[in-house]
Amino acid sequence: MRYLSLDEITEDMVLARPVFGNDGRILLSNGVKLSKTYLERLKQMDYNYLYVYLPDEKQMDFTAPLSDQTTGEAIQSVKDSFIKATKRQHLDLNQVNKVIDYILDEILANPTVLFNIMDLKNHNNYCYLHSVNVCIVSTLIGRNLGLARDKLKELAVGALLHDLGMVCIDPEILAKPGRLTEKEMDNVKEHSKYGFDLLRSMRQLSVLSAHTAYQHHEREDGSGYPKGLTGKDIHLYGKIVAVADSYDAMTSQRVYKKAIWSHEAIEKLKKESPEKYDPEVVEALTGAAAIYPVGSVVMLSTGEQAVVVDISTKKITVQFSSGSRINAFYELETDSPIRIERRLS
Ligand SMILES: [Fe+2]
């Protein structure tokens, strides 16, 4: 299985992970042969990356934090929440609570699960899939920091809806392809305050979930917004979502910027801590997100190349793609004689 950009995918490959539409429904299921028509359509729809099997490659599943069904329901729930918020209606909190419970059930049932890159986004569903990714990564970070389930729930709700306030920003500014003027940027920056107001108006929600949305752009040295709070005044949930949000944004391809690899994003976040990000939270991210996600091609210390086929906090399973052991599997654990030297693609 490979994680490839659409330009590298050819007609003889098979889809390995489903493609979700912006309503959470599966547009293309895994196992589908990527015909010319599908590929053209996906290109038109502006998808960037897909998980695929190479021709004649054995199909196998890998461990993911969420089932496809829960991922779809989470996307749907974010979309419904954004539509309701646009109309200034109350969110369907039963739906949000139900989906957060599923997310927590699935993540907590598998204590060694890691987040793989899921940049299967296009411009239409970016916001919804990004929100779901930020929720998954934040929950995994919270798990690693030892938060109890009730706390994880407050965090996960705030993370899923962290950008809800975007519905209050002028859509023309959000759709603008080029650089924003300072005034437009100031307007966009107001989304965290708007998000807080929207979430705070729903009394059944924890005030801490609302504060999570409020603080997700604050930075440790006071250079963030809206308040310019410094580390000691930023709530742990705000610090966690700041890291998860930046991580998913860095590893996502956008019209105006290229995606960077997971290990590069983690290095960047480490470099920017403690100034911008809380080092403990960044450290917890390294046990939450796969440094070499499933589908990456890596160079091993033996000189052989291999593809990462599964990953957990305990081990990385690779399949050799060169050398005499080609196609054989190998489990890399901390004390294994073989190491990953670097990522090749
Ligand atoms: Fe934001």
Short mmCIF file of C-alpha atoms and ligand atoms in Angstrom, two decimals:
data_model
loop_
_atom_site.label_atom_id
_atom_site.label_comp_id
_atom_site.label_asym_id
_atom_site.label_seq_id
_atom_site.Cartn_x
_atom_site.Cartn_y
_atom_site.Cartn_z
CA MET A 1 0.00 0.00 0.00
CA ARG A 2 1.28 3.48 -0.86
CA TYR A 3 0.23 6.99 0.01
CA LEU A 4 0.61 8.71 -3.35
CA SER A 5 -0.25 12.05 -4.89
CA LEU A 6 -2.88 11.84 -7.59
CA ASP A 7 -0.26 12.60 -10.27
CA GLU A 8 1.61 9.42 -9.39
CA ILE A 9 -1.47 7.17 -9.45
CA THR A 10 -2.13 5.09 -12.56
CA GLU A 11 -5.16 3.21 -13.83
CA ASP A 12 -3.96 -0.21 -12.76
CA MET A 13 -3.92 0.72 -9.05
CA VAL A 14 -6.62 -0.11 -6.50
CA LEU A 15 -7.96 2.26 -3.85
CA ALA A 16 -6.81 1.16 -0.37
CA ARG A 17 -8.75 3.61 1.83
CA PRO A 18 -12.14 5.14 1.11
CA VAL A 19 -12.58 8.67 -0.23
CA PHE A 20 -15.15 10.64 1.77
CA GLY A 21 -17.34 13.38 0.34
CA ASN A 22 -18.03 16.57 2.28
CA ASP A 23 -21.20 15.05 3.77
CA GLY A 24 -19.33 12.11 5.29
CA ARG A 25 -20.60 9.65 2.70
CA ILE A 26 -18.08 7.36 1.04
CA LEU A 27 -17.57 8.48 -2.57
CA LEU A 28 -15.26 5.63 -3.48
CA SER A 29 -14.75 2.50 -1.37
CA ASN A 30 -11.53 0.66 -0.82
CA GLY A 31 -10.96 -2.16 -3.27
CA VAL A 32 -12.18 -0.09 -6.22
CA LYS A 33 -9.97 -0.22 -9.31
CA LEU A 34 -9.03 3.33 -10.20
CA SER A 35 -10.30 3.64 -13.75
CA LYS A 36 -9.41 6.59 -15.98
CA THR A 37 -12.88 8.08 -15.33
CA TYR A 38 -12.46 7.86 -11.54
CA LEU A 39 -9.01 9.42 -11.69
CA GLU A 40 -10.17 12.26 -13.91
CA ARG A 41 -13.14 12.90 -11.64
CA LEU A 42 -10.95 12.90 -8.51
CA LYS A 43 -8.57 15.33 -10.22
CA GLN A 44 -11.47 17.59 -11.18
CA MET A 45 -12.66 17.43 -7.58
CA ASP A 46 -9.21 18.58 -6.53
CA TYR A 47 -8.14 15.61 -4.40
CA ASN A 48 -4.39 15.54 -3.76
CA TYR A 49 -3.43 12.24 -2.16
CA LEU A 50 -4.86 8.72 -1.95
CA TYR A 51 -3.94 5.41 -0.36
CA VAL A 52 -3.55 2.85 -3.13
CA TYR A 53 -2.37 -0.69 -3.76
CA LEU A 54 0.10 -1.17 -6.58
CA PRO A 55 -0.90 -3.61 -9.33
CA ASP A 56 -0.85 -7.21 -8.02
CA GLU A 57 -0.11 -6.07 -4.46
CA LYS A 58 -1.80 -8.09 -1.70
CA GLN A 59 -4.62 -6.08 -0.11
CA MET A 60 -4.42 -5.76 3.66
CA ASP A 61 -5.95 -3.44 6.22
CA PHE A 62 -4.03 -1.35 8.72
CA THR A 63 -4.97 -0.20 12.19
CA ALA A 64 -6.59 3.24 12.24
CA PRO A 65 -7.92 5.18 15.24
CA LEU A 66 -11.45 5.33 13.78
CA SER A 67 -13.63 2.97 11.76
CA ASP A 68 -14.80 4.24 8.36
CA GLN A 69 -18.34 4.45 9.72
CA THR A 70 -17.38 6.68 12.66
CA THR A 71 -15.16 8.82 10.42
CA GLY A 72 -18.13 9.35 8.08
CA GLU A 73 -20.49 10.18 10.96
CA ALA A 74 -17.95 12.61 12.42
CA ILE A 75 -17.60 14.43 9.05
CA GLN A 76 -21.39 14.56 8.77
CA SER A 77 -21.71 15.91 12.32
CA VAL A 78 -19.18 18.71 11.66
CA LYS A 79 -20.94 19.61 8.41
CA ASP A 80 -24.37 19.70 10.11
CA SER A 81 -22.94 21.81 12.97
CA PHE A 82 -21.43 24.31 10.50
CA ILE A 83 -24.71 24.56 8.55
CA LYS A 84 -26.72 25.08 11.76
CA ALA A 85 -24.22 27.67 13.03
CA THR A 86 -24.41 29.53 9.69
CA LYS A 87 -28.17 29.83 10.19
CA ARG A 88 -27.55 30.78 13.84
CA GLN A 89 -29.51 27.70 14.93
CA HIS A 90 -28.64 25.53 17.91
CA LEU A 91 -26.40 22.59 17.07
CA ASP A 92 -27.73 19.05 17.32
CA LEU A 93 -25.83 18.27 20.51
CA ASN A 94 -27.21 14.73 20.66
CA GLN A 95 -25.56 14.04 17.32
CA VAL A 96 -22.29 15.69 18.44
CA ASN A 97 -22.28 13.80 21.77
CA LYS A 98 -23.05 10.50 20.08
CA VAL A 99 -20.23 10.87 17.59
CA ILE A 100 -17.74 11.98 20.28
CA ASP A 101 -18.69 8.92 22.36
CA TYR A 102 -18.02 6.65 19.37
CA ILE A 103 -14.68 8.40 18.80
CA LEU A 104 -13.65 7.95 22.44
CA ASP A 105 -14.88 4.32 22.54
CA GLU A 106 -12.84 3.45 19.46
CA ILE A 107 -9.68 5.35 20.45
CA LEU A 108 -9.67 4.12 24.05
CA ALA A 109 -10.32 0.51 22.96
CA ASN A 110 -6.92 0.49 21.26
CA PRO A 111 -4.28 2.05 23.53
CA THR A 112 -1.44 1.65 21.02
CA VAL A 113 -3.20 3.15 18.00
CA LEU A 114 -1.54 6.04 16.15
CA PHE A 115 -2.85 8.66 13.73
CA ASN A 116 -1.79 8.20 10.13
CA ILE A 117 -1.91 11.03 7.68
CA MET A 118 -5.40 11.34 6.32
CA ASP A 119 -4.95 14.13 3.84
CA LEU A 120 -7.63 12.75 1.58
CA LYS A 121 -9.11 16.23 1.37
CA ASN A 122 -10.18 18.60 -1.37
CA HIS A 123 -11.22 22.27 -1.17
CA ASN A 124 -14.87 21.34 -0.47
CA ASN A 125 -14.36 18.98 2.43
CA TYR A 126 -11.07 20.40 3.80
CA CYS A 127 -12.65 22.14 6.75
CA TYR A 128 -14.73 19.11 7.81
CA LEU A 129 -11.97 16.51 7.43
CA HIS A 130 -9.48 18.85 9.09
CA SER A 131 -11.86 19.23 12.06
CA VAL A 132 -12.17 15.44 12.38
CA ASN A 133 -8.39 15.00 12.14
CA VAL A 134 -7.79 17.68 14.79
CA CYS A 135 -10.30 15.90 17.03
CA ILE A 136 -8.56 12.51 16.58
CA VAL A 137 -5.04 13.90 17.10
CA SER A 138 -6.11 16.00 20.11
CA THR A 139 -7.81 12.99 21.72
CA LEU A 140 -4.70 10.85 21.16
CA ILE A 141 -2.50 13.59 22.69
CA GLY A 142 -4.90 13.85 25.64
CA ARG A 143 -4.78 10.07 26.03
CA ASN A 144 -0.97 10.20 26.15
CA LEU A 145 -1.09 12.96 28.76
CA GLY A 146 -3.26 10.69 30.93
CA LEU A 147 -6.55 12.63 30.75
CA ALA A 148 -9.61 10.76 32.06
CA ARG A 149 -12.54 10.07 29.74
CA ASP A 150 -14.72 13.00 30.95
CA LYS A 151 -11.83 15.40 30.31
CA LEU A 152 -11.11 13.81 26.92
CA LYS A 153 -14.74 14.41 26.03
CA GLU A 154 -14.54 18.15 26.79
CA LEU A 155 -11.34 18.31 24.78
CA ALA A 156 -12.71 16.28 21.84
CA VAL A 157 -15.88 18.41 21.52
CA GLY A 158 -13.78 21.61 21.54
CA ALA A 159 -11.36 20.08 19.02
CA LEU A 160 -14.09 18.88 16.64
CA LEU A 161 -15.72 22.33 16.63
CA HIS A 162 -12.57 24.47 17.07
CA ASP A 163 -13.12 26.33 13.78
CA LEU A 164 -16.91 26.66 14.06
CA GLY A 165 -16.53 30.45 14.23
CA MET A 166 -15.38 30.40 10.58
CA VAL A 167 -19.09 30.52 9.68
CA CYS A 168 -19.08 34.16 10.86
CA ILE A 169 -16.25 35.19 8.50
CA ASP A 170 -17.01 36.78 5.14
CA PRO A 171 -17.12 33.80 2.67
CA GLU A 172 -15.48 35.95 -0.01
CA ILE A 173 -12.41 36.36 2.18
CA LEU A 174 -12.28 32.62 2.88
CA ALA A 175 -12.55 31.82 -0.84
CA LYS A 176 -9.95 34.39 -1.89
CA PRO A 177 -7.15 32.55 -3.69
CA GLY A 178 -4.28 35.01 -3.13
CA ARG A 179 -2.73 36.58 -0.05
CA LEU A 180 -5.08 38.29 2.38
CA THR A 181 -4.72 41.96 3.25
CA GLU A 182 -4.03 42.83 6.87
CA LYS A 183 -7.65 43.86 7.34
CA GLU A 184 -8.93 40.59 5.87
CA MET A 185 -6.50 38.64 8.04
CA ASP A 186 -7.78 40.48 11.11
CA ASN A 187 -11.29 39.47 10.14
CA VAL A 188 -10.30 35.77 9.78
CA LYS A 189 -8.58 35.92 13.17
CA GLU A 190 -11.90 36.71 14.76
CA HIS A 191 -13.12 33.14 14.15
CA SER A 192 -11.83 31.88 17.50
CA LYS A 193 -13.85 34.51 19.37
CA TYR A 194 -16.95 33.82 17.25
CA GLY A 195 -16.51 30.08 17.83
CA PHE A 196 -16.37 30.70 21.57
CA ASP A 197 -19.58 32.78 21.45
CA LEU A 198 -21.42 30.12 19.45
CA LEU A 199 -20.34 27.26 21.72
CA ARG A 200 -20.84 29.28 24.91
CA SER A 201 -24.46 29.98 23.95
CA MET A 202 -25.15 26.26 24.25
CA ARG A 203 -25.45 25.79 27.97
CA GLN A 204 -25.33 21.99 27.85
CA LEU A 205 -21.76 22.14 26.51
CA SER A 206 -18.82 22.39 28.88
CA VAL A 207 -17.47 25.94 29.04
CA LEU A 208 -14.02 24.38 28.63
CA SER A 209 -14.98 23.08 25.16
CA ALA A 210 -15.87 26.68 24.24
CA HIS A 211 -12.55 27.90 25.68
CA THR A 212 -10.73 25.31 23.57
CA ALA A 213 -12.12 26.96 20.41
CA TYR A 214 -11.30 30.37 21.86
CA GLN A 215 -7.66 29.57 22.59
CA HIS A 216 -6.56 27.31 19.73
CA HIS A 217 -4.53 30.13 18.07
CA GLU A 218 -2.90 31.36 21.27
CA ARG A 219 0.86 30.71 21.49
CA GLU A 220 3.10 30.16 24.52
CA ASP A 221 5.08 33.42 24.03
CA GLY A 222 1.97 35.57 23.72
CA SER A 223 2.28 35.98 19.93
CA GLY A 224 -1.07 34.27 19.20
CA TYR A 225 -4.64 35.56 19.14
CA PRO A 226 -7.28 36.65 20.09
CA LYS A 227 -5.93 37.65 23.51
CA GLY A 228 -2.18 37.17 23.15
CA LEU A 229 -2.23 34.95 26.25
CA THR A 230 1.06 33.45 27.43
CA GLY A 231 1.65 29.82 28.37
CA LYS A 232 0.57 29.95 31.98
CA ASP A 233 -2.81 31.43 31.04
CA ILE A 234 -3.60 29.04 28.17
CA HIS A 235 -5.70 26.04 29.15
CA LEU A 236 -4.21 22.61 28.44
CA TYR A 237 -7.00 21.87 25.91
CA GLY A 238 -6.13 25.08 24.01
CA LYS A 239 -2.45 24.03 23.94
CA ILE A 240 -3.36 20.54 22.69
CA VAL A 241 -5.63 21.78 19.89
CA ALA A 242 -3.00 24.38 18.89
CA VAL A 243 -0.52 21.54 18.27
CA ALA A 244 -3.03 19.18 16.59
CA ASP A 245 -4.37 22.00 14.36
CA SER A 246 -0.88 23.09 13.26
CA TYR A 247 0.20 19.49 12.67
CA ASP A 248 -2.75 18.65 10.43
CA ALA A 249 -2.47 21.96 8.57
CA MET A 250 1.28 21.47 7.93
CA THR A 251 0.77 17.94 6.59
CA SER A 252 -2.12 18.98 4.31
CA GLN A 253 -1.81 20.18 0.76
CA ARG A 254 -3.59 23.45 -0.01
CA VAL A 255 -3.91 25.56 -3.14
CA TYR A 256 -1.37 28.01 -1.70
CA LYS A 257 1.07 25.58 -0.07
CA LYS A 258 2.57 22.13 -0.34
CA ALA A 259 2.14 19.51 2.37
CA ILE A 260 5.21 18.58 4.42
CA TRP A 261 5.88 15.06 5.73
CA SER A 262 4.86 14.02 9.24
CA HIS A 263 8.40 13.83 10.62
CA GLU A 264 9.14 17.29 9.19
CA ALA A 265 6.02 18.71 10.82
CA ILE A 266 6.96 17.16 14.16
CA GLU A 267 10.51 18.55 13.87
CA LYS A 268 9.10 22.00 13.05
CA LEU A 269 6.77 21.90 16.06
CA LYS A 270 9.69 20.80 18.27
CA LYS A 271 11.80 23.66 16.94
CA GLU A 272 9.02 26.10 17.69
CA SER A 273 8.66 24.94 21.27
CA PRO A 274 8.79 26.23 23.93
CA GLU A 275 8.31 29.64 22.19
CA LYS A 276 5.09 28.79 20.36
CA TYR A 277 4.00 25.35 21.56
CA ASP A 278 4.08 23.57 24.91
CA PRO A 279 6.97 21.06 24.76
CA GLU A 280 5.07 18.43 26.80
CA VAL A 281 2.19 18.58 24.35
CA VAL A 282 4.54 18.34 21.35
CA GLU A 283 6.22 15.36 23.04
CA ALA A 284 2.79 13.74 23.48
CA LEU A 285 2.16 14.27 19.74
CA THR A 286 5.14 12.05 18.94
CA GLY A 287 3.27 9.21 20.66
CA ALA A 288 0.02 10.14 18.92
CA ALA A 289 0.90 10.54 15.24
CA ALA A 290 2.87 8.14 13.07
CA ILE A 291 6.28 9.62 12.20
CA TYR A 292 6.42 7.31 9.19
CA PRO A 293 2.75 6.87 8.23
CA VAL A 294 1.35 3.82 6.51
CA GLY A 295 2.16 3.96 2.82
CA SER A 296 5.51 5.76 3.21
CA VAL A 297 8.52 4.28 1.50
CA VAL A 298 11.54 4.23 3.80
CA MET A 299 15.25 3.45 3.63
CA LEU A 300 16.32 0.92 6.26
CA SER A 301 19.69 0.75 8.01
CA THR A 302 20.42 -2.43 6.00
CA GLY A 303 20.26 -0.45 2.75
CA GLU A 304 16.97 -2.12 1.79
CA GLN A 305 13.87 -0.14 0.93
CA ALA A 306 10.52 -0.96 2.50
CA VAL A 307 6.93 0.27 2.68
CA VAL A 308 5.30 0.95 6.05
CA VAL A 309 2.18 -1.25 6.17
CA ASP A 310 1.05 -0.88 9.80
CA ILE A 311 2.05 1.17 12.77
CA SER A 312 1.38 1.34 16.51
CA THR A 313 3.07 2.93 19.51
CA LYS A 314 4.91 -0.39 20.00
CA LYS A 315 6.06 -1.37 16.52
CA ILE A 316 6.23 -0.50 12.84
CA THR A 317 5.48 -3.25 10.34
CA VAL A 318 7.23 -2.85 7.02
CA GLN A 319 7.25 -4.84 3.79
CA PHE A 320 10.54 -4.96 1.92
CA SER A 321 10.30 -3.41 -1.54
CA SER A 322 13.87 -4.08 -2.64
CA GLY A 323 16.66 -6.59 -2.05
CA SER A 324 16.55 -10.35 -1.53
CA ARG A 325 13.74 -10.17 1.01
CA ILE A 326 11.40 -8.32 -1.35
CA ASN A 327 7.70 -8.61 -0.32
CA ALA A 328 8.59 -10.17 3.06
CA PHE A 329 7.28 -8.45 6.22
CA TYR A 330 9.36 -7.30 9.17
CA GLU A 331 8.33 -5.87 12.53
CA LEU A 332 10.51 -3.04 13.78
CA GLU A 333 10.47 -2.67 17.54
CA THR A 334 12.63 -0.43 19.72
CA ASP A 335 15.24 -3.15 20.23
CA SER A 336 15.23 -4.42 16.61
CA PRO A 337 18.62 -4.59 14.87
CA ILE A 338 17.13 -2.77 11.85
CA ARG A 339 16.20 0.91 11.97
CA ILE A 340 14.48 3.33 9.62
CA GLU A 341 17.10 5.74 8.29
CA ARG A 342 14.86 8.10 6.37
CA ARG A 343 11.68 8.50 4.39
CA LEU A 344 12.04 8.30 0.62
CA SER A 345 8.47 9.01 -0.52
FE FE B 1 -8.57 28.11 13.58
#
